[in-house]
Amino acid sequence: MQRSVLLACALGLAAGLAAPALAQTPAPAGKAKSGTADRCFFADQIRGYQVVDDRTLNVDLGRKEAFQLTLLNTPFDLDVANRIGIKSRGGSWICSPLDASVIVPEVTGSSRSYRVSAMRKLTPEEYAAAWPSVKSKKPKS
């Protein structure tokens, strides 16, 4: 009898504490989905990359979308690597720096993994500056 009274009191207290959090209005479903799509990508969506500096690279997802990844450490072979790999950790979406590692092959034939410390989506203007379209390029002659 005492156990059931104690259990009922504990459940009532938990429900009372959770009520304010549950009473908050959730974001509309359309906005939540577009927000996730704006901040997340799959590793297999990457169509190309470019090295910005010794710790920063832009990854192109196609469709005029790109993300800028800043690495925690400086890989020595990033600027001369012919290819890189991006590994997602814990799921298929990459939505935060903790979700991704950049794999850079070394000259010796092995590869090394580097953690991502920051990531952000490039604006359309930044994308256009990083990857100018073929139509906007002028001939040299």
PDB file of C-alpha atoms in Angstrom, residues 3-141:
ATOM      1  CA  ARG A   3       4.647   1.591  -2.264  1.00  0.00           C
ATOM      2  CA  SER A   4       1.661   2.385  -4.461  1.00  0.00           C
ATOM      3  CA  VAL A   5       1.089   5.698  -2.636  1.00  0.00           C
ATOM      4  CA  LEU A   6       4.769   6.581  -3.046  1.00  0.00           C
ATOM      5  CA  LEU A   7       4.677   5.594  -6.715  1.00  0.00           C
ATOM      6  CA  ALA A   8       1.545   7.689  -7.315  1.00  0.00           C
ATOM      7  CA  CYS A   9       3.163  10.700  -5.619  1.00  0.00           C
ATOM      8  CA  ALA A  10       6.349  10.309  -7.676  1.00  0.00           C
ATOM      9  CA  LEU A  11       4.381  10.071 -10.926  1.00  0.00           C
ATOM     10  CA  GLY A  12       2.301  13.108  -9.978  1.00  0.00           C
ATOM     11  CA  LEU A  13       5.437  15.104  -9.183  1.00  0.00           C
ATOM     12  CA  ALA A  14       7.069  14.081 -12.479  1.00  0.00           C
ATOM     13  CA  ALA A  15       3.945  15.038 -14.429  1.00  0.00           C
ATOM     14  CA  GLY A  16       3.773  18.388 -12.648  1.00  0.00           C
ATOM     15  CA  LEU A  17       7.397  19.172 -13.465  1.00  0.00           C
ATOM     16  CA  ALA A  18       7.016  18.106 -17.101  1.00  0.00           C
ATOM     17  CA  ALA A  19       3.794  20.054 -17.717  1.00  0.00           C
ATOM     18  CA  PRO A  20       5.452  23.431 -18.506  1.00  0.00           C
ATOM     19  CA  ALA A  21       7.770  21.808 -21.041  1.00  0.00           C
ATOM     20  CA  LEU A  22       4.893  19.982 -22.698  1.00  0.00           C
ATOM     21  CA  ALA A  23       2.747  23.122 -22.782  1.00  0.00           C
ATOM     22  CA  GLN A  24       5.166  24.955 -25.073  1.00  0.00           C
ATOM     23  CA  THR A  25       3.899  25.199 -28.625  1.00  0.00           C
ATOM     24  CA  PRO A  26       5.971  23.148 -31.060  1.00  0.00           C
ATOM     25  CA  ALA A  27       7.271  24.604 -34.308  1.00  0.00           C
ATOM     26  CA  PRO A  28       5.147  23.956 -37.391  1.00  0.00           C
ATOM     27  CA  ALA A  29       6.083  20.730 -39.142  1.00  0.00           C
ATOM     28  CA  GLY A  30       7.002  22.474 -42.405  1.00  0.00           C
ATOM     29  CA  LYS A  31       9.495  24.783 -40.744  1.00  0.00           C
ATOM     30  CA  ALA A  32      11.083  21.983 -38.723  1.00  0.00           C
ATOM     31  CA  LYS A  33      11.661  19.891 -41.834  1.00  0.00           C
ATOM     32  CA  SER A  34      13.172  22.735 -43.829  1.00  0.00           C
ATOM     33  CA  GLY A  35      15.352  23.725 -40.869  1.00  0.00           C
ATOM     34  CA  THR A  36      16.787  20.226 -40.685  1.00  0.00           C
ATOM     35  CA  ALA A  37      17.357  20.138 -44.419  1.00  0.00           C
ATOM     36  CA  ASP A  38      19.149  23.486 -44.248  1.00  0.00           C
ATOM     37  CA  ARG A  39      21.521  22.328 -41.530  1.00  0.00           C
ATOM     38  CA  CYS A  40      22.060  18.662 -42.435  1.00  0.00           C
ATOM     39  CA  PHE A  41      23.367  16.547 -45.295  1.00  0.00           C
ATOM     40  CA  PHE A  42      24.277  12.953 -46.084  1.00  0.00           C
ATOM     41  CA  ALA A  43      27.950  12.100 -46.620  1.00  0.00           C
ATOM     42  CA  ASP A  44      27.096  10.419 -49.930  1.00  0.00           C
ATOM     43  CA  GLN A  45      25.594  13.690 -51.244  1.00  0.00           C
ATOM     44  CA  ILE A  46      29.055  15.254 -51.564  1.00  0.00           C
ATOM     45  CA  ARG A  47      30.000  15.881 -55.195  1.00  0.00           C
ATOM     46  CA  GLY A  48      33.262  17.754 -54.700  1.00  0.00           C
ATOM     47  CA  TYR A  49      35.378  19.749 -52.310  1.00  0.00           C
ATOM     48  CA  GLN A  50      37.851  22.597 -52.232  1.00  0.00           C
ATOM     49  CA  VAL A  51      40.491  23.465 -49.668  1.00  0.00           C
ATOM     50  CA  VAL A  52      40.100  26.975 -48.249  1.00  0.00           C
ATOM     51  CA  ASP A  53      43.073  26.943 -45.875  1.00  0.00           C
ATOM     52  CA  ASP A  54      45.049  24.415 -43.826  1.00  0.00           C
ATOM     53  CA  ARG A  55      42.055  23.559 -41.568  1.00  0.00           C
ATOM     54  CA  THR A  56      39.001  24.561 -43.623  1.00  0.00           C
ATOM     55  CA  LEU A  57      37.334  22.969 -46.619  1.00  0.00           C
ATOM     56  CA  ASN A  58      34.115  23.499 -48.551  1.00  0.00           C
ATOM     57  CA  VAL A  59      32.132  20.429 -49.596  1.00  0.00           C
ATOM     58  CA  ASP A  60      29.830  20.740 -52.607  1.00  0.00           C
ATOM     59  CA  LEU A  61      26.503  18.898 -52.444  1.00  0.00           C
ATOM     60  CA  GLY A  62      25.389  19.886 -55.935  1.00  0.00           C
ATOM     61  CA  ARG A  63      22.183  21.870 -56.524  1.00  0.00           C
ATOM     62  CA  LYS A  64      24.157  24.994 -55.545  1.00  0.00           C
ATOM     63  CA  GLU A  65      24.483  23.863 -51.928  1.00  0.00           C
ATOM     64  CA  ALA A  66      27.696  23.577 -49.946  1.00  0.00           C
ATOM     65  CA  PHE A  67      28.915  23.352 -46.377  1.00  0.00           C
ATOM     66  CA  GLN A  68      32.120  24.699 -44.882  1.00  0.00           C
ATOM     67  CA  LEU A  69      33.869  22.306 -42.494  1.00  0.00           C
ATOM     68  CA  THR A  70      36.572  23.458 -40.086  1.00  0.00           C
ATOM     69  CA  LEU A  71      38.821  20.705 -38.761  1.00  0.00           C
ATOM     70  CA  LEU A  72      40.002  20.424 -35.180  1.00  0.00           C
ATOM     71  CA  ASN A  73      43.603  19.638 -36.187  1.00  0.00           C
ATOM     72  CA  THR A  74      45.678  20.563 -39.224  1.00  0.00           C
ATOM     73  CA  PRO A  75      46.126  17.717 -41.711  1.00  0.00           C
ATOM     74  CA  PHE A  76      49.466  18.024 -43.493  1.00  0.00           C
ATOM     75  CA  ASP A  77      48.303  16.436 -46.758  1.00  0.00           C
ATOM     76  CA  LEU A  78      44.909  18.141 -47.157  1.00  0.00           C
ATOM     77  CA  ASP A  79      46.037  20.635 -49.800  1.00  0.00           C
ATOM     78  CA  VAL A  80      47.693  17.954 -51.969  1.00  0.00           C
ATOM     79  CA  ALA A  81      45.157  15.150 -51.493  1.00  0.00           C
ATOM     80  CA  ASN A  82      43.453  13.981 -54.683  1.00  0.00           C
ATOM     81  CA  ARG A  83      40.490  12.746 -52.708  1.00  0.00           C
ATOM     82  CA  ILE A  84      39.094  12.813 -49.192  1.00  0.00           C
ATOM     83  CA  GLY A  85      36.436  10.884 -47.334  1.00  0.00           C
ATOM     84  CA  ILE A  86      33.750  12.034 -44.940  1.00  0.00           C
ATOM     85  CA  LYS A  87      32.541   9.541 -42.380  1.00  0.00           C
ATOM     86  CA  SER A  88      29.324  10.116 -40.466  1.00  0.00           C
ATOM     87  CA  ARG A  89      29.229   8.881 -36.903  1.00  0.00           C
ATOM     88  CA  GLY A  90      26.128   7.598 -35.169  1.00  0.00           C
ATOM     89  CA  GLY A  91      23.727   7.934 -38.103  1.00  0.00           C
ATOM     90  CA  SER A  92      23.412   8.782 -41.740  1.00  0.00           C
ATOM     91  CA  TRP A  93      22.728  12.524 -41.306  1.00  0.00           C
ATOM     92  CA  ILE A  94      25.534  14.995 -40.667  1.00  0.00           C
ATOM     93  CA  CYS A  95      23.915  17.826 -38.723  1.00  0.00           C
ATOM     94  CA  SER A  96      26.660  18.974 -36.357  1.00  0.00           C
ATOM     95  CA  PRO A  97      30.463  18.899 -36.155  1.00  0.00           C
ATOM     96  CA  LEU A  98      30.247  15.911 -33.811  1.00  0.00           C
ATOM     97  CA  ASP A  99      28.592  13.856 -36.565  1.00  0.00           C
ATOM     98  CA  ALA A 100      31.494  13.923 -39.034  1.00  0.00           C
ATOM     99  CA  SER A 101      35.139  13.043 -39.496  1.00  0.00           C
ATOM    100  CA  VAL A 102      37.218  13.903 -42.555  1.00  0.00           C
ATOM    101  CA  ILE A 103      39.507  11.129 -43.764  1.00  0.00           C
ATOM    102  CA  VAL A 104      42.620  12.337 -45.582  1.00  0.00           C
ATOM    103  CA  PRO A 105      44.956   9.876 -47.325  1.00  0.00           C
ATOM    104  CA  GLU A 106      48.623  10.359 -46.529  1.00  0.00           C
ATOM    105  CA  VAL A 107      51.581  10.159 -48.886  1.00  0.00           C
ATOM    106  CA  THR A 108      52.660   6.915 -47.202  1.00  0.00           C
ATOM    107  CA  GLY A 109      49.493   5.154 -48.370  1.00  0.00           C
ATOM    108  CA  SER A 110      47.694   5.128 -45.045  1.00  0.00           C
ATOM    109  CA  SER A 111      44.936   7.525 -44.087  1.00  0.00           C
ATOM    110  CA  ARG A 112      44.202   9.630 -41.055  1.00  0.00           C
ATOM    111  CA  SER A 113      40.873  10.767 -39.628  1.00  0.00           C
ATOM    112  CA  TYR A 114      40.321  14.363 -38.469  1.00  0.00           C
ATOM    113  CA  ARG A 115      37.433  15.541 -36.334  1.00  0.00           C
ATOM    114  CA  VAL A 116      35.306  18.468 -37.478  1.00  0.00           C
ATOM    115  CA  SER A 117      35.193  21.377 -35.010  1.00  0.00           C
ATOM    116  CA  ALA A 118      32.697  23.630 -36.852  1.00  0.00           C
ATOM    117  CA  MET A 119      30.366  23.449 -39.816  1.00  0.00           C
ATOM    118  CA  ARG A 120      28.050  25.882 -41.539  1.00  0.00           C
ATOM    119  CA  LYS A 121      26.068  26.100 -44.733  1.00  0.00           C
ATOM    120  CA  LEU A 122      27.406  28.517 -47.337  1.00  0.00           C
ATOM    121  CA  THR A 123      25.133  31.321 -48.485  1.00  0.00           C
ATOM    122  CA  PRO A 124      24.201  31.461 -52.191  1.00  0.00           C
ATOM    123  CA  GLU A 125      26.650  34.355 -52.639  1.00  0.00           C
ATOM    124  CA  GLU A 126      29.494  32.409 -50.998  1.00  0.00           C
ATOM    125  CA  TYR A 127      28.651  29.382 -53.130  1.00  0.00           C
ATOM    126  CA  ALA A 128      28.718  31.464 -56.324  1.00  0.00           C
ATOM    127  CA  ALA A 129      32.110  32.905 -55.356  1.00  0.00           C
ATOM    128  CA  ALA A 130      33.539  29.484 -54.484  1.00  0.00           C
ATOM    129  CA  TRP A 131      32.165  27.635 -57.533  1.00  0.00           C
ATOM    130  CA  PRO A 132      31.544  30.099 -60.382  1.00  0.00           C
ATOM    131  CA  SER A 133      29.302  28.692 -63.086  1.00  0.00           C
ATOM    132  CA  VAL A 134      30.719  27.914 -66.516  1.00  0.00           C
ATOM    133  CA  LYS A 135      28.485  30.584 -68.070  1.00  0.00           C
ATOM    134  CA  SER A 136      29.929  33.326 -65.866  1.00  0.00           C
ATOM    135  CA  LYS A 137      33.550  32.497 -66.744  1.00  0.00           C
ATOM    136  CA  LYS A 138      34.962  34.719 -69.450  1.00  0.00           C
ATOM    137  CA  PRO A 139      37.387  33.436 -72.074  1.00  0.00           C
ATOM    138  CA  LYS A 140      41.005  34.528 -71.704  1.00  0.00           C
ATOM    139  CA  SER A 141      41.368  35.663 -75.323  1.00  0.00           C
TER     140      SER A 141
END
